[in-house]
Amino acid sequence: MTEENRTASRRSSTARQATKKVPSQPDQASARKPDEIDKRVGARLMRLRKARGLSQVGLGEALGVRFQQVQRYENGKNRLGPSRLSKASELFGVKIEYFFAEESAIESLDSLEREAPERYLNRAIELFSMIKDPQLRKSVINVLEGIVGRNP
């Protein structure tokens, strides 16, 4: 056999190996059982959603998925990807760590959240500063005082 024939034979063998079928793997989504971390992240997502009075449909719209996908996230059947986890974190005003922390740490985070309403305060200041009419600003203050039960 000439050198040319050997080279051609090697190429042919390599090509056959490359086209061999790999045994099919079972569908990973159906074969995979929910991981404990997936369940924890899903439970935290559900807790936040319910605490904010948000439906699965509403959360799905905010995350860009259907409500069925939100159900799968909350049950830990599907993993919440990094970009959607980031969106959920922003939507609920929590750090991403909230979804992964142990329960005792969550209680601390929950108490901090109750004690630190600055995200609402910053938004209120931003919106209030957009009101140019002084009389309308005074009306807004009167409404807020009425809501909290204070008399002007």
Tab-separated table of N, CA and C in Angstrom:
chain	number	residue	atom	x	y	z
A	1	MET	N	0.854	-1.171	0.000
A	1	MET	CA	0.000	0.000	0.000
A	1	MET	C	0.896	1.229	0.000
A	2	THR	N	0.574	2.153	-0.858
A	2	THR	CA	1.379	3.357	-0.965
A	2	THR	C	1.019	4.321	0.149
A	3	GLU	N	1.877	5.286	0.330
A	3	GLU	CA	1.647	6.313	1.364
A	3	GLU	C	0.355	7.060	1.093
A	4	GLU	N	0.071	7.312	-0.175
A	4	GLU	CA	-1.151	8.008	-0.571
A	4	GLU	C	-2.385	7.212	-0.166
A	5	ASN	N	-2.359	5.904	-0.382
A	5	ASN	CA	-3.494	5.042	-0.025
A	5	ASN	C	-3.685	4.975	1.483
A	6	ARG	N	-2.585	4.932	2.223
A	6	ARG	CA	-2.681	4.893	3.691
A	6	ARG	C	-3.332	6.170	4.225
A	7	THR	N	-2.921	7.308	3.684
A	7	THR	CA	-3.481	8.591	4.111
A	7	THR	C	-4.972	8.636	3.808
A	8	ALA	N	-5.358	8.193	2.630
A	8	ALA	CA	-6.772	8.179	2.238
A	8	ALA	C	-7.552	7.235	3.144
A	9	SER	N	-6.972	6.113	3.477
A	9	SER	CA	-7.627	5.140	4.357
A	9	SER	C	-7.837	5.725	5.747
A	10	ARG	N	-6.838	6.450	6.267
A	10	ARG	CA	-6.960	7.089	7.579
A	10	ARG	C	-8.066	8.145	7.567
A	11	ARG	N	-8.118	8.936	6.506
A	11	ARG	CA	-9.162	9.965	6.390
A	11	ARG	C	-10.541	9.324	6.376
A	12	SER	N	-10.666	8.266	5.637
A	12	SER	CA	-11.951	7.564	5.526
A	12	SER	C	-12.369	7.000	6.882
A	13	SER	N	-11.411	6.419	7.610
A	13	SER	CA	-11.683	5.868	8.934
A	13	SER	C	-12.106	6.962	9.908
A	14	THR	N	-11.416	8.100	9.853
A	14	THR	CA	-11.745	9.231	10.722
A	14	THR	C	-13.141	9.750	10.400
A	15	ALA	N	-13.487	9.835	9.130
A	15	ALA	CA	-14.806	10.316	8.715
A	15	ALA	C	-15.890	9.373	9.209
A	16	ARG	N	-15.659	8.054	9.128
A	16	ARG	CA	-16.646	7.077	9.609
A	16	ARG	C	-16.856	7.226	11.114
A	17	GLN	N	-15.778	7.439	11.861
A	17	GLN	CA	-15.893	7.600	13.307
A	17	GLN	C	-16.684	8.859	13.651
A	18	ALA	N	-16.483	9.916	12.889
A	18	ALA	CA	-17.166	11.181	13.149
A	18	ALA	C	-18.654	11.077	12.873
A	19	THR	N	-19.055	10.208	11.937
A	19	THR	CA	-20.475	10.106	11.599
A	19	THR	C	-21.197	9.030	12.384
A	20	LYS	N	-20.476	8.277	13.230
A	20	LYS	CA	-21.138	7.262	14.041
A	20	LYS	C	-22.143	7.922	14.957
A	21	LYS	N	-23.264	7.270	15.112
A	21	LYS	CA	-24.297	7.820	15.988
A	21	LYS	C	-23.929	7.577	17.442
A	22	VAL	N	-24.147	8.598	18.237
A	22	VAL	CA	-23.946	8.489	19.672
A	22	VAL	C	-25.242	7.930	20.238
A	23	PRO	N	-25.180	6.962	21.130
A	23	PRO	CA	-26.417	6.430	21.681
A	23	PRO	C	-27.253	7.571	22.259
A	24	SER	N	-28.529	7.540	21.926
A	24	SER	CA	-29.378	8.644	22.378
A	24	SER	C	-29.518	8.625	23.892
A	25	GLN	N	-29.470	9.821	24.454
A	25	GLN	CA	-29.617	9.966	25.898
A	25	GLN	C	-31.074	10.234	26.208
A	26	PRO	N	-31.551	9.809	27.357
A	26	PRO	CA	-32.939	10.099	27.702
A	26	PRO	C	-33.130	11.603	27.820
A	27	ASP	N	-34.315	12.058	27.543
A	27	ASP	CA	-34.643	13.477	27.657
A	27	ASP	C	-34.294	13.943	29.065
A	28	GLN	N	-33.371	14.900	29.149
A	28	GLN	CA	-32.875	15.329	30.453
A	28	GLN	C	-33.968	15.934	31.310
A	29	ALA	N	-34.897	16.678	30.698
A	29	ALA	CA	-35.958	17.325	31.475
A	29	ALA	C	-36.860	16.290	32.126
A	30	SER	N	-37.177	15.211	31.395
A	30	SER	CA	-38.072	14.219	31.973
A	30	SER	C	-37.329	13.256	32.890
A	31	ALA	N	-36.046	13.003	32.636
A	31	ALA	CA	-35.281	12.062	33.441
A	31	ALA	C	-34.795	12.701	34.736
A	32	ARG	N	-34.678	14.009	34.761
A	32	ARG	CA	-34.127	14.713	35.907
A	32	ARG	C	-35.179	14.893	36.990
A	33	LYS	N	-34.826	14.533	38.200
A	33	LYS	CA	-35.712	14.786	39.335
A	33	LYS	C	-35.369	16.150	39.906
A	34	PRO	N	-36.352	16.813	40.514
A	34	PRO	CA	-36.062	18.138	41.077
A	34	PRO	C	-34.933	18.078	42.107
A	35	ASP	N	-33.983	18.953	41.953
A	35	ASP	CA	-32.858	19.090	42.853
A	35	ASP	C	-33.313	19.905	44.071
A	36	GLU	N	-32.693	19.715	45.204
A	36	GLU	CA	-33.073	20.458	46.411
A	36	GLU	C	-32.909	21.967	46.224
A	37	ILE	N	-31.877	22.368	45.526
A	37	ILE	CA	-31.665	23.802	45.289
A	37	ILE	C	-32.754	24.344	44.371
A	38	ASP	N	-33.134	23.580	43.340
A	38	ASP	CA	-34.217	24.005	42.453
A	38	ASP	C	-35.513	24.177	43.243
A	39	LYS	N	-35.760	23.247	44.162
A	39	LYS	CA	-36.968	23.338	44.993
A	39	LYS	C	-36.918	24.570	45.893
A	40	ARG	N	-35.757	24.846	46.466
A	40	ARG	CA	-35.602	26.008	47.351
A	40	ARG	C	-35.818	27.304	46.576
A	41	VAL	N	-35.181	27.410	45.408
A	41	VAL	CA	-35.338	28.611	44.585
A	41	VAL	C	-36.808	28.781	44.201
A	42	GLY	N	-37.452	27.695	43.810
A	42	GLY	CA	-38.867	27.755	43.434
A	42	GLY	C	-39.762	28.158	44.595
A	43	ALA	N	-39.478	27.620	45.776
A	43	ALA	CA	-40.272	27.963	46.961
A	43	ALA	C	-40.114	29.441	47.313
A	44	ARG	N	-38.899	29.958	47.175
A	44	ARG	CA	-38.668	31.384	47.459
A	44	ARG	C	-39.384	32.261	46.436
A	45	LEU	N	-39.366	31.822	45.181
A	45	LEU	CA	-40.064	32.561	44.134
A	45	LEU	C	-41.563	32.614	44.446
A	46	MET	N	-42.119	31.471	44.852
A	46	MET	CA	-43.539	31.419	45.191
A	46	MET	C	-43.839	32.308	46.398
A	47	ARG	N	-42.978	32.264	47.403
A	47	ARG	CA	-43.176	33.082	48.604
A	47	ARG	C	-43.218	34.569	48.257
A	48	LEU	N	-42.270	35.000	47.439
A	48	LEU	CA	-42.220	36.405	47.038
A	48	LEU	C	-43.440	36.791	46.203
A	49	ARG	N	-43.800	35.906	45.285
A	49	ARG	CA	-44.946	36.183	44.415
A	49	ARG	C	-46.221	36.348	45.230
A	50	LYS	N	-46.450	35.425	46.158
A	50	LYS	CA	-47.660	35.485	46.980
A	50	LYS	C	-47.641	36.674	47.933
A	51	ALA	N	-46.466	36.983	48.490
A	51	ALA	CA	-46.350	38.117	49.413
A	51	ALA	C	-46.674	39.435	48.708
A	52	ARG	N	-46.412	39.496	47.409
A	52	ARG	CA	-46.690	40.722	46.646
A	52	ARG	C	-48.067	40.700	46.003
A	53	GLY	N	-48.815	39.594	46.237
A	53	GLY	CA	-50.148	39.486	45.659
A	53	GLY	C	-50.141	39.359	44.148
A	54	LEU	N	-49.095	38.747	43.624
A	54	LEU	CA	-48.930	38.611	42.183
A	54	LEU	C	-49.369	37.218	41.753
A	55	SER	N	-50.109	37.134	40.651
A	55	SER	CA	-50.534	35.830	40.133
A	55	SER	C	-49.392	35.189	39.353
A	56	GLN	N	-49.537	33.896	39.085
A	56	GLN	CA	-48.537	33.218	38.259
A	56	GLN	C	-48.528	33.806	36.849
A	57	VAL	N	-49.695	34.206	36.367
A	57	VAL	CA	-49.781	34.834	35.047
A	57	VAL	C	-49.006	36.150	35.057
A	58	GLY	N	-49.226	36.964	36.102
A	58	GLY	CA	-48.533	38.251	36.202
A	58	GLY	C	-47.029	38.086	36.299
A	59	LEU	N	-46.593	37.132	37.109
A	59	LEU	CA	-45.153	36.882	37.236
A	59	LEU	C	-44.600	36.372	35.914
A	60	GLY	N	-45.349	35.499	35.254
A	60	GLY	CA	-44.912	34.986	33.961
A	60	GLY	C	-44.721	36.092	32.949
A	61	GLU	N	-45.662	37.036	32.930
A	61	GLU	CA	-45.534	38.168	32.002
A	61	GLU	C	-44.289	38.987	32.321
A	62	ALA	N	-44.032	39.207	33.608
A	62	ALA	CA	-42.856	39.991	34.009
A	62	ALA	C	-41.553	39.280	33.645
A	63	LEU	N	-41.570	37.952	33.697
A	63	LEU	CA	-40.356	37.180	33.395
A	63	LEU	C	-40.263	36.774	31.927
A	64	GLY	N	-41.343	36.994	31.173
A	64	GLY	CA	-41.334	36.623	29.760
A	64	GLY	C	-41.591	35.155	29.505
A	65	VAL	N	-42.382	34.513	30.398
A	65	VAL	CA	-42.740	33.104	30.229
A	65	VAL	C	-44.235	32.940	30.492
A	66	ARG	N	-44.759	31.775	30.177
A	66	ARG	CA	-46.167	31.485	30.447
A	66	ARG	C	-46.326	31.042	31.896
A	67	PHE	N	-47.569	31.106	32.390
A	67	PHE	CA	-47.793	30.759	33.789
A	67	PHE	C	-47.441	29.312	34.084
A	68	GLN	N	-47.547	28.429	33.071
A	68	GLN	CA	-47.186	27.019	33.291
A	68	GLN	C	-45.695	26.895	33.634
A	69	GLN	N	-44.889	27.737	33.005
A	69	GLN	CA	-43.455	27.716	33.296
A	69	GLN	C	-43.208	28.207	34.717
A	70	VAL	N	-43.957	29.218	35.149
A	70	VAL	CA	-43.836	29.704	36.531
A	70	VAL	C	-44.170	28.571	37.494
A	71	GLN	N	-45.213	27.790	37.181
A	71	GLN	CA	-45.563	26.634	38.025
A	71	GLN	C	-44.398	25.662	38.116
A	72	ARG	N	-43.760	25.394	36.988
A	72	ARG	CA	-42.623	24.461	36.992
A	72	ARG	C	-41.445	25.017	37.782
A	73	TYR	N	-41.218	26.332	37.697
A	73	TYR	CA	-40.170	26.941	38.511
A	73	TYR	C	-40.498	26.769	39.986
A	74	GLU	N	-41.727	27.100	40.360
A	74	GLU	CA	-42.117	27.063	41.773
A	74	GLU	C	-42.094	25.653	42.342
A	75	ASN	N	-42.343	24.655	41.510
A	75	ASN	CA	-42.300	23.260	41.961
A	75	ASN	C	-40.904	22.658	41.898
A	76	GLY	N	-39.949	23.422	41.361
A	76	GLY	CA	-38.582	22.930	41.248
A	76	GLY	C	-38.385	21.971	40.099
A	77	LYS	N	-39.388	21.822	39.225
A	77	LYS	CA	-39.280	20.896	38.101
A	77	LYS	C	-38.393	21.465	36.997
A	78	ASN	N	-38.393	22.771	36.845
A	78	ASN	CA	-37.508	23.433	35.884
A	78	ASN	C	-36.627	24.422	36.633
A	79	ARG	N	-35.433	24.585	36.121
A	79	ARG	CA	-34.500	25.530	36.748
A	79	ARG	C	-34.758	26.938	36.242
A	80	LEU	N	-34.663	27.864	37.155
A	80	LEU	CA	-34.773	29.280	36.824
A	80	LEU	C	-33.394	29.730	36.365
A	81	GLY	N	-33.258	30.076	35.087
A	81	GLY	CA	-31.963	30.465	34.530
A	81	GLY	C	-31.458	31.783	35.104
A	82	PRO	N	-30.190	32.059	34.937
A	82	PRO	CA	-29.584	33.270	35.510
A	82	PRO	C	-30.264	34.572	35.110
A	83	SER	N	-30.632	34.716	33.833
A	83	SER	CA	-31.242	35.986	33.406
A	83	SER	C	-32.621	36.158	34.015
A	84	ARG	N	-33.400	35.094	34.089
A	84	ARG	CA	-34.739	35.202	34.688
A	84	ARG	C	-34.638	35.338	36.205
A	85	LEU	N	-33.655	34.694	36.804
A	85	LEU	CA	-33.445	34.852	38.234
A	85	LEU	C	-33.093	36.302	38.552
A	86	SER	N	-32.290	36.906	37.696
A	86	SER	CA	-31.933	38.310	37.860
A	86	SER	C	-33.167	39.200	37.714
A	87	LYS	N	-34.022	38.899	36.731
A	87	LYS	CA	-35.262	39.668	36.555
A	87	LYS	C	-36.153	39.543	37.786
A	88	ALA	N	-36.286	38.329	38.312
A	88	ALA	CA	-37.118	38.110	39.497
A	88	ALA	C	-36.549	38.868	40.687
A	89	SER	N	-35.241	38.849	40.822
A	89	SER	CA	-34.572	39.565	41.903
A	89	SER	C	-34.888	41.056	41.836
A	90	GLU	N	-34.790	41.629	40.640
A	90	GLU	CA	-35.103	43.047	40.454
A	90	GLU	C	-36.578	43.324	40.690
A	91	LEU	N	-37.436	42.455	40.173
A	91	LEU	CA	-38.879	42.628	40.305
A	91	LEU	C	-39.301	42.678	41.773
A	92	PHE	N	-38.736	41.783	42.581
A	92	PHE	CA	-39.135	41.697	43.979
A	92	PHE	C	-38.257	42.527	44.905
A	93	GLY	N	-37.212	43.122	44.358
A	93	GLY	CA	-36.349	43.975	45.164
A	93	GLY	C	-35.535	43.229	46.197
A	94	VAL	N	-35.091	42.021	45.837
A	94	VAL	CA	-34.237	41.240	46.734
A	94	VAL	C	-32.940	40.910	46.009
A	95	LYS	N	-31.930	40.587	46.788
A	95	LYS	CA	-30.667	40.146	46.195
A	95	LYS	C	-30.835	38.713	45.721
A	96	ILE	N	-30.049	38.324	44.736
A	96	ILE	CA	-30.129	36.960	44.197
A	96	ILE	C	-29.863	35.928	45.292
A	97	GLU	N	-29.038	36.287	46.259
A	97	GLU	CA	-28.714	35.374	47.353
A	97	GLU	C	-29.965	34.914	48.102
A	98	TYR	N	-30.999	35.727	48.100
A	98	TYR	CA	-32.252	35.387	48.780
A	98	TYR	C	-32.770	34.025	48.327
A	99	PHE	N	-32.640	33.732	47.041
A	99	PHE	CA	-33.188	32.495	46.492
A	99	PHE	C	-32.410	31.253	46.933
A	100	PHE	N	-31.161	31.427	47.360
A	100	PHE	CA	-30.309	30.293	47.691
A	100	PHE	C	-30.027	30.133	49.182
A	101	ALA	N	-30.291	31.159	49.968
A	101	ALA	CA	-29.904	31.173	51.380
A	101	ALA	C	-30.680	30.145	52.198
A	102	GLU	N	-30.072	29.732	53.294
A	102	GLU	CA	-30.738	28.833	54.244
A	102	GLU	C	-31.901	29.568	54.888
A	103	GLU	N	-32.830	28.831	55.470
A	103	GLU	CA	-34.050	29.420	56.035
A	103	GLU	C	-33.765	30.465	57.110
A	104	SER	N	-32.784	30.221	57.975
A	104	SER	CA	-32.473	31.188	59.029
A	104	SER	C	-31.990	32.506	58.444
A	105	ALA	N	-31.239	32.421	57.355
A	105	ALA	CA	-30.770	33.643	56.696
A	105	ALA	C	-31.931	34.375	56.033
A	106	ILE	N	-32.902	33.623	55.537
A	106	ILE	CA	-34.081	34.226	54.907
A	106	ILE	C	-34.873	35.028	55.925
A	107	GLU	N	-35.008	34.498	57.132
A	107	GLU	CA	-35.731	35.233	58.177
A	107	GLU	C	-35.041	36.565	58.446
A	108	SER	N	-33.716	36.571	58.444
A	108	SER	CA	-32.972	37.816	58.632
A	108	SER	C	-33.192	38.767	57.459
A	109	LEU	N	-33.152	38.216	56.244
A	109	LEU	CA	-33.377	39.044	55.059
A	109	LEU	C	-34.795	39.608	55.047
A	110	ASP	N	-35.783	38.790	55.452
A	110	ASP	CA	-37.164	39.255	55.497
A	110	ASP	C	-37.324	40.407	56.481
A	111	SER	N	-36.675	40.298	57.649
A	111	SER	CA	-36.792	41.366	58.629
A	111	SER	C	-36.089	42.628	58.133
A	112	LEU	N	-34.968	42.461	57.445
A	112	LEU	CA	-34.285	43.628	56.870
A	112	LEU	C	-35.158	44.301	55.816
A	113	GLU	N	-35.841	43.488	55.031
A	113	GLU	CA	-36.708	44.038	53.991
A	113	GLU	C	-37.839	44.857	54.617
A	114	ARG	N	-38.385	44.376	55.723
A	114	ARG	CA	-39.461	45.121	56.392
A	114	ARG	C	-38.937	46.421	56.986
A	115	GLU	N	-37.690	46.420	57.427
A	115	GLU	CA	-37.115	47.591	58.073
A	115	GLU	C	-36.507	48.585	57.081
A	116	ALA	N	-36.355	48.210	55.827
A	116	ALA	CA	-35.651	49.065	54.868
A	116	ALA	C	-36.508	49.342	53.634
A	117	PRO	N	-37.448	50.274	53.748
A	117	PRO	CA	-38.308	50.570	52.592
A	117	PRO	C	-37.705	51.585	51.633
A	118	GLU	N	-36.371	51.728	51.634
A	118	GLU	CA	-35.748	52.783	50.824
A	118	GLU	C	-36.020	52.664	49.336
A	119	ARG	N	-36.239	51.441	48.840
A	119	ARG	CA	-36.504	51.337	47.405
A	119	ARG	C	-37.817	52.025	47.045
A	120	TYR	N	-38.820	51.952	47.979
A	120	TYR	CA	-40.077	52.652	47.735
A	120	TYR	C	-39.904	54.154	47.924
A	121	LEU	N	-39.126	54.513	48.909
A	121	LEU	CA	-38.889	55.925	49.184
A	121	LEU	C	-38.189	56.590	48.004
A	122	ASN	N	-37.188	55.934	47.461
A	122	ASN	CA	-36.471	56.488	46.310
A	122	ASN	C	-37.401	56.669	45.117
A	123	ARG	N	-38.260	55.691	44.876
A	123	ARG	CA	-39.207	55.790	43.756
A	123	ARG	C	-40.213	56.911	44.001
A	124	ALA	N	-40.708	57.034	45.246
A	124	ALA	CA	-41.665	58.091	45.576
A	124	ALA	C	-41.039	59.474	45.371
A	125	ILE	N	-39.794	59.623	45.784
A	125	ILE	CA	-39.095	60.903	45.604
A	125	ILE	C	-38.945	61.213	44.119
A	126	GLU	N	-38.568	60.203	43.355
A	126	GLU	CA	-38.402	60.380	41.914
A	126	GLU	C	-39.719	60.828	41.265
A	127	LEU	N	-40.812	60.147	41.602
A	127	LEU	CA	-42.113	60.500	41.028
A	127	LEU	C	-42.588	61.870	41.503
A	128	PHE	N	-42.409	62.139	42.803
A	128	PHE	CA	-42.852	63.420	43.361
A	128	PHE	C	-42.103	64.577	42.697
A	129	SER	N	-40.823	64.374	42.416
A	129	SER	CA	-40.031	65.444	41.801
A	129	SER	C	-40.472	65.753	40.371
A	130	MET	N	-41.188	64.827	39.760
A	130	MET	CA	-41.691	65.045	38.402
A	130	MET	C	-42.934	65.941	38.383
A	131	ILE	N	-43.576	66.104	39.531
A	131	ILE	CA	-44.771	66.955	39.616
A	131	ILE	C	-44.312	68.407	39.701
A	132	LYS	N	-44.685	69.188	38.721
A	132	LYS	CA	-44.239	70.588	38.656
A	132	LYS	C	-45.225	71.560	39.311
A	133	ASP	N	-46.494	71.196	39.347
A	133	ASP	CA	-47.523	72.076	39.898
A	133	ASP	C	-47.483	72.033	41.428
A	134	PRO	N	-47.211	73.177	42.114
A	134	PRO	CA	-47.129	73.197	43.577
A	134	PRO	C	-48.442	72.773	44.255
A	135	GLN	N	-49.564	73.134	43.662
A	135	GLN	CA	-50.855	72.770	44.244
A	135	GLN	C	-51.067	71.251	44.180
A	136	LEU	N	-50.662	70.661	43.075
A	136	LEU	CA	-50.772	69.210	42.926
A	136	LEU	C	-49.847	68.493	43.909
A	137	ARG	N	-48.656	69.045	44.124
A	137	ARG	CA	-47.737	68.469	45.115
A	137	ARG	C	-48.379	68.477	46.503
A	138	LYS	N	-49.022	69.590	46.842
A	138	LYS	CA	-49.689	69.698	48.142
A	138	LYS	C	-50.813	68.668	48.248
A	139	SER	N	-51.529	68.448	47.153
A	139	SER	CA	-52.602	67.453	47.132
A	139	SER	C	-52.051	66.044	47.366
A	140	VAL	N	-50.928	65.751	46.761
A	140	VAL	CA	-50.297	64.440	46.950
A	140	VAL	C	-49.932	64.251	48.422
A	141	ILE	N	-49.362	65.261	49.030
A	141	ILE	CA	-49.004	65.196	50.453
A	141	ILE	C	-50.249	64.974	51.302
A	142	ASN	N	-51.340	65.687	50.980
A	142	ASN	CA	-52.591	65.519	51.721
A	142	ASN	C	-53.121	64.088	51.595
A	143	VAL	N	-53.037	63.523	50.397
A	143	VAL	CA	-53.481	62.142	50.189
A	143	VAL	C	-52.625	61.187	51.026
A	144	LEU	N	-51.319	61.363	50.995
A	144	LEU	CA	-50.430	60.488	51.772
A	144	LEU	C	-50.704	60.601	53.268
A	145	GLU	N	-50.896	61.809	53.744
A	145	GLU	CA	-51.203	61.991	55.167
A	145	GLU	C	-52.524	61.328	55.520
A	146	GLY	N	-53.492	61.390	54.614
A	146	GLY	CA	-54.761	60.728	54.853
A	146	GLY	C	-54.615	59.211	54.904
A	147	ILE	N	-53.762	58.681	54.065
A	147	ILE	CA	-53.546	57.238	54.040
A	147	ILE	C	-52.928	56.759	55.355
A	148	VAL	N	-51.974	57.486	55.874
A	148	VAL	CA	-51.312	57.059	57.107
A	148	VAL	C	-52.061	57.520	58.356
A	149	GLY	N	-53.141	58.244	58.179
A	149	GLY	CA	-53.959	58.624	59.322
A	149	GLY	C	-53.533	59.869	60.054
A	150	ARG	N	-52.658	60.667	59.435
A	150	ARG	CA	-52.210	61.914	60.060
A	150	ARG	C	-53.044	63.065	59.527
A	151	ASN	N	-53.322	64.013	60.366
A	151	ASN	CA	-54.010	65.219	59.918
A	151	ASN	C	-52.970	66.272	59.583
A	152	PRO	N	-53.212	67.042	58.491
A	152	PRO	CA	-52.220	68.067	58.113
A	152	PRO	C	-52.086	69.167	59.129
